[in-house]
Tab-separated table of C-alpha atoms in Angstrom:
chain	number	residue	atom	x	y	z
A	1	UNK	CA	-66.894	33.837	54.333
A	2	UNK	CA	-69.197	31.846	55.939
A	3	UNK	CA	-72.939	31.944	56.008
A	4	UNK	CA	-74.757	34.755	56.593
A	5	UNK	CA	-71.621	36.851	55.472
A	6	UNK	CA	-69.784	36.274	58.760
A	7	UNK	CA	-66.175	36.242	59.047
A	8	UNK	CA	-64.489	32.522	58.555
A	9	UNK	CA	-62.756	31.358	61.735
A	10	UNK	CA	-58.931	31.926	60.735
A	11	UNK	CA	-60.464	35.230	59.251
A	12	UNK	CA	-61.043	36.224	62.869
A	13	UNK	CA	-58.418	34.768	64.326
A	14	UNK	CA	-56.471	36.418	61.955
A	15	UNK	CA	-57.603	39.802	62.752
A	16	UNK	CA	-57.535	39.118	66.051
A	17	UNK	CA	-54.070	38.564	66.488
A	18	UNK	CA	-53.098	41.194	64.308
A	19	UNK	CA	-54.816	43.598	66.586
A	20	UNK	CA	-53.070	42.154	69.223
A	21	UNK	CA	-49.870	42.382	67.779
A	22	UNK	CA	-50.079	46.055	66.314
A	23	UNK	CA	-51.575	47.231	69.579
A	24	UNK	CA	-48.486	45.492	71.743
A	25	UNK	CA	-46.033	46.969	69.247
A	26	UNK	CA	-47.779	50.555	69.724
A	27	UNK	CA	-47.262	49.973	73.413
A	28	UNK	CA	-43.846	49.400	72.959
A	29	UNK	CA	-43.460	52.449	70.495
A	30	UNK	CA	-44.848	54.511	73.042
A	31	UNK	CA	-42.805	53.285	76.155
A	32	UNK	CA	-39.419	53.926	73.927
A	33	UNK	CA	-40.327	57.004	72.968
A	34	UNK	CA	-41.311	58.076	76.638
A	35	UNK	CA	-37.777	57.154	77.661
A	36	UNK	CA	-36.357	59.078	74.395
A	37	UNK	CA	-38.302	62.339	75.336
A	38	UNK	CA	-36.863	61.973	78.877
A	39	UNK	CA	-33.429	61.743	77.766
A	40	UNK	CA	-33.488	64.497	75.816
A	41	UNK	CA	-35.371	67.050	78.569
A	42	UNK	CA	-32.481	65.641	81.117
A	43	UNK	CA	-30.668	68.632	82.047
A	44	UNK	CA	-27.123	68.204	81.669
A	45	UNK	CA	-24.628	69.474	84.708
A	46	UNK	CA	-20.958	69.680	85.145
A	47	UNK	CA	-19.624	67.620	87.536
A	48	UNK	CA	-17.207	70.609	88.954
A	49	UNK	CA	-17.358	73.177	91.893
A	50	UNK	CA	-20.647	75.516	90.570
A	51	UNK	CA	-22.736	71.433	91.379
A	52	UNK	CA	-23.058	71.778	94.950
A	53	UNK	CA	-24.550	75.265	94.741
A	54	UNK	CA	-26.977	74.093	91.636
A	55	UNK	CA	-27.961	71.455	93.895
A	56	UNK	CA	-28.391	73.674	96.851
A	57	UNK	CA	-30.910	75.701	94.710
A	58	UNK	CA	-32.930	72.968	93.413
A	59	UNK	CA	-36.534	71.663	94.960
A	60	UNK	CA	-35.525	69.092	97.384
A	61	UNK	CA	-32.063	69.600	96.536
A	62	UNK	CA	-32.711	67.022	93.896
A	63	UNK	CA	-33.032	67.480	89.951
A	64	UNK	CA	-34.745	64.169	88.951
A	65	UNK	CA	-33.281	63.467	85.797
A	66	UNK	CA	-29.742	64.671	85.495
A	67	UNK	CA	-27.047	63.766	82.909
A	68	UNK	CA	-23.229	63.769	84.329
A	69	UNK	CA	-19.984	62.764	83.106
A	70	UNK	CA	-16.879	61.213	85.162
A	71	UNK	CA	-14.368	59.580	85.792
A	72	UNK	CA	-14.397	56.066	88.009
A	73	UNK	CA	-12.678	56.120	91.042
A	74	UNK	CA	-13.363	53.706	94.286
A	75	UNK	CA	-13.985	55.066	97.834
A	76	UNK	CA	-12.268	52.722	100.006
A	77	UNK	CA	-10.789	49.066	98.540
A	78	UNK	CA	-10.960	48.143	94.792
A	79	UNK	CA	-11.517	44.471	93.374
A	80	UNK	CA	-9.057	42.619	91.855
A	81	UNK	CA	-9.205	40.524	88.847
A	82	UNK	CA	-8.738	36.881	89.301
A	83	UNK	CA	-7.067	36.072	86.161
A	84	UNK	CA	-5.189	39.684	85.155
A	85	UNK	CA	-2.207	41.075	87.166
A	86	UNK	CA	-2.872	44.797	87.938
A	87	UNK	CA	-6.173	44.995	87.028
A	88	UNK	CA	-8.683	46.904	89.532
A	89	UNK	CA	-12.223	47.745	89.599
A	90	UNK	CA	-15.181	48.334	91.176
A	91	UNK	CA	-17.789	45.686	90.112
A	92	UNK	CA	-16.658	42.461	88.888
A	93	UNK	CA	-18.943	39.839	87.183
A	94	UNK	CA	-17.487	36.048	87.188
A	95	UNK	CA	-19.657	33.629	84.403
A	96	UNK	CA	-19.251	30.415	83.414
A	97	UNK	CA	-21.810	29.680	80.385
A	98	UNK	CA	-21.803	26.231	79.136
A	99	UNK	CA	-22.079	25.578	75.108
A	100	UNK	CA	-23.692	22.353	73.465
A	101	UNK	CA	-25.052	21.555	70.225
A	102	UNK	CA	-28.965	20.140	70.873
A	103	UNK	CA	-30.445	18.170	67.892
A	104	UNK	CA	-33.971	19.797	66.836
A	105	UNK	CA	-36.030	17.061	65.918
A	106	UNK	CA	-38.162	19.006	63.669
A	107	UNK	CA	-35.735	20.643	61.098
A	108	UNK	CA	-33.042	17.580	62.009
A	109	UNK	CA	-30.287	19.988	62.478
A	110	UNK	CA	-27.657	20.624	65.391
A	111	UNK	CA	-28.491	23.764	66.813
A	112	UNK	CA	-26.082	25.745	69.362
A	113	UNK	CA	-27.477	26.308	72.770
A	114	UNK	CA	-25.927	28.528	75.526
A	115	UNK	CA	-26.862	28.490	79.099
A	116	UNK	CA	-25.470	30.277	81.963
A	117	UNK	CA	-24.468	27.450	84.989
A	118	UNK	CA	-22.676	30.005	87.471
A	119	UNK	CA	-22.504	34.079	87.620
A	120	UNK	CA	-21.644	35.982	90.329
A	121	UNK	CA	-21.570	39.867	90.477
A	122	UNK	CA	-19.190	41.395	93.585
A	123	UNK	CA	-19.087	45.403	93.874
A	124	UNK	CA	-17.742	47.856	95.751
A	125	UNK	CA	-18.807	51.454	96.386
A	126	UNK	CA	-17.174	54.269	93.785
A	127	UNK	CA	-17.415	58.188	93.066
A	128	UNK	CA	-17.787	60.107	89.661
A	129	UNK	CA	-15.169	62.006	89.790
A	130	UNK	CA	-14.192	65.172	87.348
A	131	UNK	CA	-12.379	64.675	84.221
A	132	UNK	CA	-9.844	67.305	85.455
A	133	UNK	CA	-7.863	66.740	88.213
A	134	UNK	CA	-8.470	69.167	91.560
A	135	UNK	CA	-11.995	69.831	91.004
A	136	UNK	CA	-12.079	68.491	94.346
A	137	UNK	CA	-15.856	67.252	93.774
A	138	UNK	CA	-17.407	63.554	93.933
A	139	UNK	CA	-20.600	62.246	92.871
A	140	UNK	CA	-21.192	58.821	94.807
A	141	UNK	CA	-22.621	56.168	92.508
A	142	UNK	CA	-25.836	54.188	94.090
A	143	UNK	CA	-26.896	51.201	93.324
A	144	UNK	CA	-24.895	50.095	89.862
A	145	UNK	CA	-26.336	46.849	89.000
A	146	UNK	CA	-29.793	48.686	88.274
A	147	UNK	CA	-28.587	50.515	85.617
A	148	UNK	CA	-30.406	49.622	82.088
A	149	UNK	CA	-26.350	49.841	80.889
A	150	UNK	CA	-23.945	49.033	82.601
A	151	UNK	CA	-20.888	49.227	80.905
A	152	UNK	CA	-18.551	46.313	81.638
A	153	UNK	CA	-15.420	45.683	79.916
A	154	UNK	CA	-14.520	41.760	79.785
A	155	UNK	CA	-10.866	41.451	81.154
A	156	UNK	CA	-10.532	37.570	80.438
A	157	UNK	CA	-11.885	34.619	78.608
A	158	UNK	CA	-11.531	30.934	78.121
A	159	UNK	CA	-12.881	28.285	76.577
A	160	UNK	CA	-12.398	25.315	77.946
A	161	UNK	CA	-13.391	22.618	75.283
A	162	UNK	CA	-14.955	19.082	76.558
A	163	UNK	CA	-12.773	15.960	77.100
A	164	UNK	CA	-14.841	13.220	75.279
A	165	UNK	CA	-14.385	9.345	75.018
A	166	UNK	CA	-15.662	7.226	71.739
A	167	UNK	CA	-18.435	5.759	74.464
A	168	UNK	CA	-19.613	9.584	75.628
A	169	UNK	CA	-19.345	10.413	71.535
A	170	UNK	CA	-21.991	7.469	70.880
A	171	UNK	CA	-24.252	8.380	73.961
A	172	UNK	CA	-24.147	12.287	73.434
A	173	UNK	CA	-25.618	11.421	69.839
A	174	UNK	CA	-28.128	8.901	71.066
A	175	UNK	CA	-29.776	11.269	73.913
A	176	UNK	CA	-29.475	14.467	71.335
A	177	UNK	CA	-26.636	16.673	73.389
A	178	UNK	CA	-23.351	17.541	72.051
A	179	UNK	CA	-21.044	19.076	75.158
A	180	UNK	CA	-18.787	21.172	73.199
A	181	UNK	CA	-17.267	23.061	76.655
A	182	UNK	CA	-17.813	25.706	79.092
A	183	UNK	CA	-16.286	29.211	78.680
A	184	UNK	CA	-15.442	31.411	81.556
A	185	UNK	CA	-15.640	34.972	81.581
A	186	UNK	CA	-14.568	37.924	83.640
A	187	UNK	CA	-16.365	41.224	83.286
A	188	UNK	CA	-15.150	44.363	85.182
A	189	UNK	CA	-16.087	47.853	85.583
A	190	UNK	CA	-12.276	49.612	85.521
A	191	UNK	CA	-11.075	51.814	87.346
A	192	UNK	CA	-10.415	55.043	85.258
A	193	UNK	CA	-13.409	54.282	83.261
A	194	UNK	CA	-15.254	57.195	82.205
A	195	UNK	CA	-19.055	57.130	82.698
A	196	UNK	CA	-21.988	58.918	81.959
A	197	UNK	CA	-24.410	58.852	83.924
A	198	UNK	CA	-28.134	59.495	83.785
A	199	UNK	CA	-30.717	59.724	86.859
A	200	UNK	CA	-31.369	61.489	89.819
A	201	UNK	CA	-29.131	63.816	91.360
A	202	UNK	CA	-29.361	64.683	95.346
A	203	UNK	CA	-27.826	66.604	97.553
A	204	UNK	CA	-27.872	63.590	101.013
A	205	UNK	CA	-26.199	66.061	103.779
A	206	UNK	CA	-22.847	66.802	102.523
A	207	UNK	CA	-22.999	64.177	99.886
A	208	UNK	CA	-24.019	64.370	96.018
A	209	UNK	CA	-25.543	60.866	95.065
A	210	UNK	CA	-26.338	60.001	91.799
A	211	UNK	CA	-29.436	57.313	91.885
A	212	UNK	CA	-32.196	55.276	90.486
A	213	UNK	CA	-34.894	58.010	89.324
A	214	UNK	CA	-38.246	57.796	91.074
A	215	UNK	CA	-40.605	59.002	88.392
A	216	UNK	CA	-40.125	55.496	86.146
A	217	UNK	CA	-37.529	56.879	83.994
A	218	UNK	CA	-34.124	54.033	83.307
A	219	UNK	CA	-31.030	54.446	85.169
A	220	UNK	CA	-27.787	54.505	82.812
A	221	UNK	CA	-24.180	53.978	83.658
A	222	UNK	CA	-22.632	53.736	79.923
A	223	UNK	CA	-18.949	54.179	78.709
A	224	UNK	CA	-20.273	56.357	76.114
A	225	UNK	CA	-21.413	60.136	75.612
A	226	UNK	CA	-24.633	61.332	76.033
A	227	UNK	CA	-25.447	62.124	72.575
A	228	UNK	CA	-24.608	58.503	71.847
A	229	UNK	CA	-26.826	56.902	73.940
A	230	UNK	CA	-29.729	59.205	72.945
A	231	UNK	CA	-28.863	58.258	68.920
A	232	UNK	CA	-29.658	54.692	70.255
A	233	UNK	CA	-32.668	55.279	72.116
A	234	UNK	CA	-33.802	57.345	68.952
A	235	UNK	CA	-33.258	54.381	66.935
A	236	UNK	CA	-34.718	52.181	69.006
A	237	UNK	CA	-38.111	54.366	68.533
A	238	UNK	CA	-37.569	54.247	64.802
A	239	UNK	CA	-37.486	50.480	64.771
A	240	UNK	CA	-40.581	50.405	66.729
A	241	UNK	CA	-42.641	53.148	65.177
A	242	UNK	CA	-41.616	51.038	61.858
A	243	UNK	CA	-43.123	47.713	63.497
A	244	UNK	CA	-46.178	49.467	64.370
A	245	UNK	CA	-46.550	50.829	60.927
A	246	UNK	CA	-46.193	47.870	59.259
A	247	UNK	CA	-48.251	45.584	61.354
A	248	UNK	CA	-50.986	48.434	61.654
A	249	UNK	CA	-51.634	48.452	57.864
A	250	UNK	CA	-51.770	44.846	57.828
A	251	UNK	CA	-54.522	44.865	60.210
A	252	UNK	CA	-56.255	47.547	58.223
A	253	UNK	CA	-55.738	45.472	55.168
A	254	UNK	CA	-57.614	42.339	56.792
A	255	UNK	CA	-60.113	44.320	58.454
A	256	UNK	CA	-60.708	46.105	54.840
A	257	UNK	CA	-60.796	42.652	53.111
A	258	UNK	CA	-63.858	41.115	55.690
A	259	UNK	CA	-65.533	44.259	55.185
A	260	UNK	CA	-65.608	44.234	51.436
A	261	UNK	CA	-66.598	40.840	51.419
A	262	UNK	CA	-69.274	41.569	54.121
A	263	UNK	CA	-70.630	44.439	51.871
A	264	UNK	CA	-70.381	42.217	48.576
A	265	UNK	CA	-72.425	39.668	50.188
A	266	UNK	CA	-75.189	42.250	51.592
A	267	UNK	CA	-75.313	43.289	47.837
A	268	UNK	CA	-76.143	40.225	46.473
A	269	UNK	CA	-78.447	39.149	49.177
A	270	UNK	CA	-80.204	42.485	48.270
A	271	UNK	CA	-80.282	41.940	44.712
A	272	UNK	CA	-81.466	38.302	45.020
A	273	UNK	CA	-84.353	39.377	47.023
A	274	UNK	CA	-85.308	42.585	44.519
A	275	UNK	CA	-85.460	39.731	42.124
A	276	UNK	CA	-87.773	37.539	43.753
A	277	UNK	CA	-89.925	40.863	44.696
A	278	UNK	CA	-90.446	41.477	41.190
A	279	UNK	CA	-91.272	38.075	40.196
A	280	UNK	CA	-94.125	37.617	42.633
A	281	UNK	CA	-95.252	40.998	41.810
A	282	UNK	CA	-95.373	40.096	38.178
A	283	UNK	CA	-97.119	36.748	38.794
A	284	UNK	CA	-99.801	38.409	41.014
A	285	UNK	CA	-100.163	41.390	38.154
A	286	UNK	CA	-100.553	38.918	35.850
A	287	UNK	CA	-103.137	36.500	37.664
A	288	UNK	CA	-105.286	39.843	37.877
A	289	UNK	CA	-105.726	40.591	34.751
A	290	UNK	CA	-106.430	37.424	33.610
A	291	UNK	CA	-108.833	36.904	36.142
A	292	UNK	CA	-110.576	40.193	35.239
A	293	UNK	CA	-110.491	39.498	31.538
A	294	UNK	CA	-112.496	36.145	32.681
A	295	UNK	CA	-109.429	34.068	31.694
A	296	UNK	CA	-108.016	30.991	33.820
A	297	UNK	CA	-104.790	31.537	35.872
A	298	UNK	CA	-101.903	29.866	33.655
A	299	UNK	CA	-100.448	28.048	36.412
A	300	UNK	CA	-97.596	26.515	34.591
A	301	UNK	CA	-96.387	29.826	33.040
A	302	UNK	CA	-92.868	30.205	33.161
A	303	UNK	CA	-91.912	32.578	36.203
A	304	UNK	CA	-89.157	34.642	33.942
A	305	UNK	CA	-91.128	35.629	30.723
A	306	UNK	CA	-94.604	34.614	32.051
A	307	UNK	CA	-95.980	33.432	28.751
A	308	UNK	CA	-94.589	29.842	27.867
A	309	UNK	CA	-95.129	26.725	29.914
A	310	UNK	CA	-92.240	25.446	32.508
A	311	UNK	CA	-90.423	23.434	30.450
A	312	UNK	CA	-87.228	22.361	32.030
A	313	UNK	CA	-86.284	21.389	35.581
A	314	UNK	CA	-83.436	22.851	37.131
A	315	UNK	CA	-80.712	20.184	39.216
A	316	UNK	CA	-79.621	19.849	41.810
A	317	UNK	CA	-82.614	21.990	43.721
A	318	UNK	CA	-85.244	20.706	41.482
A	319	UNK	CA	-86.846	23.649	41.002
A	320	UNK	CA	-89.308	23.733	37.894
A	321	UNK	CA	-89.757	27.885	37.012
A	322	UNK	CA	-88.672	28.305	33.442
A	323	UNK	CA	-88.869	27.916	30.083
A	324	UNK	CA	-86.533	26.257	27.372
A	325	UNK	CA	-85.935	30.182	25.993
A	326	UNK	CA	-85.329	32.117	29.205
A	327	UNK	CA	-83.297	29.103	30.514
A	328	UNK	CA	-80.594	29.744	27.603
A	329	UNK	CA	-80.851	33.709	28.294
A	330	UNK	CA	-80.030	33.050	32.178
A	331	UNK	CA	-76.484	34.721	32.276
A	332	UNK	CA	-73.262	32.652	33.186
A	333	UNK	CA	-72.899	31.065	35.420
A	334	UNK	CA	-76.065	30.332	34.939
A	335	UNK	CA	-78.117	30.115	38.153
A	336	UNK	CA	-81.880	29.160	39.231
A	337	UNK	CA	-84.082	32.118	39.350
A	338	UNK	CA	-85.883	30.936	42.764
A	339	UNK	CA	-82.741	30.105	44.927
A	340	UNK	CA	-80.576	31.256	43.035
A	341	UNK	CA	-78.193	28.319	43.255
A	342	UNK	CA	-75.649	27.412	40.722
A	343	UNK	CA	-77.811	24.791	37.727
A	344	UNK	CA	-75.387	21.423	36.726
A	345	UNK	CA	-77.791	20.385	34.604
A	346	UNK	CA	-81.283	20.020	33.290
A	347	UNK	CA	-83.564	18.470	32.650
A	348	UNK	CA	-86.812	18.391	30.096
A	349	UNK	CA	-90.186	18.246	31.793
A	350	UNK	CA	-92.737	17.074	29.540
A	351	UNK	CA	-96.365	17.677	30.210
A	352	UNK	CA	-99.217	14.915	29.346
């Protein structure tokens, strides 16, 4: 602590962060389990002949958070896959991520480092349509590539490793960059695929769209059920709530550590002046008497029993207030009774 029993600098800084950290976490807690609560008041419909008529009955013709399950199936052309014979979908994403190892000057290690150099994402439009065939509904699906999860399945990948020389070998570890190759992937979204999907049903004209919700809520497209994406979402509030915890009780822990040594210092600055309060009180007691018994003021009188002479001088503040006999009462550490700083040493003061 520092004087006056303020808080050190890192002791602040300390708690400062921590608050920061526990109320960003909290945030997060809260946004997570927002989105869990949604998921599980989404009201789950059947994507069969009854939806038209459910929509036709709802405000707007719209229920804002919805929860549907179908099949993939494109409206008018499908993609093809570049690399795999018969393979057709409806949004295809083309990567090429480059891999080196980067020397980190600080732990002297090779470290792996990815970056992406090239991705391009081509769709076309697609229905939901039932599980069974003949239901003779479709759901069209808007805007895909907004979806929190989008479930693509990767069709083809290569590694293509890089084609070094002795010279490049001898640069590459001079400037700190290892090329180890580029790998290119191919991601599609099949057709066939079954999807759920969660957000906002409407009924556009003659045409049942499932969208982006309005009201802030994430837009899935995932490959699983519904009752497996809500188990993640729940775990993903766990995890949270279990960061906020954790960092929450370590900011009460620091905040409960200044206080007590806040408090512990008020104490003693209390005590310390209770004891110099008595002292003079003592003194001036004492000078009255003696100055109504018609006695002269001892003026050398040591300040603790107030009967011997000052004997002994107190280092390093100098002070001279006691005798040789209260000086080897003083408790230990023994301290000066005026300032109460710590005594090194002492020495005799003789009187002529």
């Amino acid at each position: 602590m520092e004087g006056g029993g303020r808080p050190s600098a890192v002791q602040a800084a300390l708690l400062a962060a921590s608050t920061a950290l526990t109320a960003l976490l909290y945030s997060l807690y809260r946004q997570k389990a927002r989105v869990a609560r949604g998921l599980e008041g989404a009201r789950r419909v059947r994507l069969d002949g009854e939806l038209r008529a459910v929509l036709l009955e709802a405000p707007g013709r719209c229920v804002p958070y919805a929860v549907i399950e179908g099949v993939v199936r494109s409206v008018k052309e499908t993609l093809s896959s570049q690399f795999v014979e018969n393979c057709k979908g409806v949004v295809q994403r083309l990567t090429l991520q480059e891999h080196k190892m980067v020397w980190n000057r600080t732990t002297h290690l090779w470290n792996d480092y990815e970056k992406i150099i090239h991705q391009r994402t081509n769709t076309t439009p697609f229905d939901l349509v039932p599980l069974e065939e003949g239901a003779g509904v479709t759901v069209r699906v808007m805007k895909p590539l907004d979806a929190a999860e989008l479930s693509l399945e990767t069709v083809y990948e290569k590694f293509h490793p890089s084609v070094q020389s002795f010279t490049d070998v001898i640069g590459h570890y001079i400037s700190g960059e290892r090329p180890k190759g580029i790998q290119e992937t191919e991601q599609m979204l099949r057709v066939g695929t079954a999807l759920t999907g969660v957000g906002e049903l409407v009924l556009d004209n003659t045409t049942i769209k499932l969208q982006p919700p309005k009201q802030g809520m994430p837009y899935y497209l995932s490959s699983g059920d519904f009752d497996s994406l809500l188990q993640k979402q729940e775990s993903n509030v766990r995890f949270w709530k279990i960061l906020t915890v954790v960092f929450g009780f370590a900011t009460c822990t620091i905040l409960f550590f200044i206080l007590r040594k806040q408090y512990r210092h008020h104490r003693e600055r209390q005590h310390l002046k209770q004891m110099q309060d008595e002292f003079r009180q003592a003194q001036e007691r004492l000078m009255r008497e003696m100055n109504a018994e018609g006695g002269e003021t001892l003026k050398n009188a040591c300040v603790i029993c107030l009967s011997n002479t000052k004997s002994c001088v107190f280092l390093e503040c100098g002070h001279v207030c006691s005798c040789h006999e209260c000086y080897q009462a003083l408790p230990e550490p023994k301290k000066c009774p005026i300032c109460r700083q710590g005594i090194s040493r002492v020495v005799p003061l003789y009187n002529s």
